[in-house]
Amino acid sequence: MSIFWTIINKKQTTLPAFDKKGIKRNVGKKNSNVFIAAKEGNKVFSKKELSDFSDALLKDLTKLNKNLRMNNKKQFTITSATGNAEWELEPLFMLTNVPEEAMPMIFKLAKKYKQDSIAVSNKNETGASFVTPEGKVTDKYKKMVFDSEALYSTDFPTGQRFTFKKQKYTESDITFKEMSEDAAVKAFQDDGYFDYQKRSMRYGPNLSKDSIWATAPARMFVAFDGETPVAVCGIAKYKSVLLGAGIHTREAYKGRGLFGLCVQKVLSEKGSKTLYINVANEKLAEMGSFRKRGFTDMQVEELPEEIQEELKDTKYADQVQKWIKSNTGSWFGLLKNDIRKKRDKARMFWVKMGNQILQDKIPFLEPKKYVKYSNLGRDNKRAIRFYLEDGLDKPERRNAYYSKLQEEMLRSSNVRYDVEDQSRGDR
């Protein structure tokens, strides 16, 4: 088929992008789709540069279609869209029903345009995989859906917002394998992942790398999704107690319920012994990830004297121990129907505010006091994404998160407050 386009805001936009029914049909299970962006990762570019990237990629895709036609091969449909990711908006294209023999060229284009990965959804799949230009799958999503409230999405000129839904793991989706701490580290490294380290490598400065907490022999339990190690947790025995040996989720698999499954695994392995956990990560402590699973304040004097000595004068964000107790919370359902409408309105407000922030709009009073999202540092951006995503599912935390969002973006407290504000909204 021939590709037509119109010039809108100096960016070439394909005609199929304006066919609402056609877009919905193309993303159906009977078709395959590839989503490829035209700009490099989280780098910031001017509107003209983004337009040039879009035009160049569309030209390359059109040329590839022309070669297919000349060889009597079926062409694929090119639909232009905008990627609404965690960084600035980016031009991208949805390619429907790319012939198998043309996929190597698509991956070459991904490399040419410096893409970390492209989204690939095969026929009869409800989800998609993110694949590097070298062909390695780095992430998987269970579903692809239209969702007007999505924080991250592929936005079409028709107003349709398309997003990927991450798979939430259940016990039946993973297999735990018990091994030593050294073997656990090796399992991840053999799979090309190096962010997980032994306790003696990651502890400090508050807790010595030679401490009992770091050196007591541990039983580690590595969670595998098929052949891929996706998370790890462990416990170490010292005298009459058990010490937590840490929980780590592989970067691309965070937010899918693996943390909770690891806590559940550790608790199932501890038997009747008391398990003590040190939480040195302030954000993890703030999230209440352990407390909501039944952990309560640790009584340091219950620990062996040697460990008490090591913990002396050590100040952590949180220190907890496991204490089993019953807590049904059944009364929460009493007012469910009465507050549903109010809750929905509050959710819509939260989504709207999140979209404004990610699109470099300041939703707070006195906007000049704040730094736009695209000009923030990486850690600030990560914190903001956490507050927005966690607040979406946990409305009781939104008031606190609202203040924390302001703190992350406040010029006077942000290390990048002096960056000239040249985000996309001002260009």
PDB file of C-alpha atoms in Angstrom, residues 125 190 294 335 397:
ATOM      1  CA  GLU A 125      -0.647 -12.192  21.550  1.00  0.00           C
ATOM      2  CA  ASP A 190      25.504 -15.568  33.814  1.00  0.00           C
ATOM      3  CA  GLY A 294       2.949  -8.104  59.216  1.00  0.00           C
ATOM      4  CA  LEU A 335     -18.520   2.597  53.069  1.00  0.00           C
ATOM      5  CA  ARG A 397      -0.986   8.208  50.494  1.00  0.00           C
TER       6      ARG A 397
END
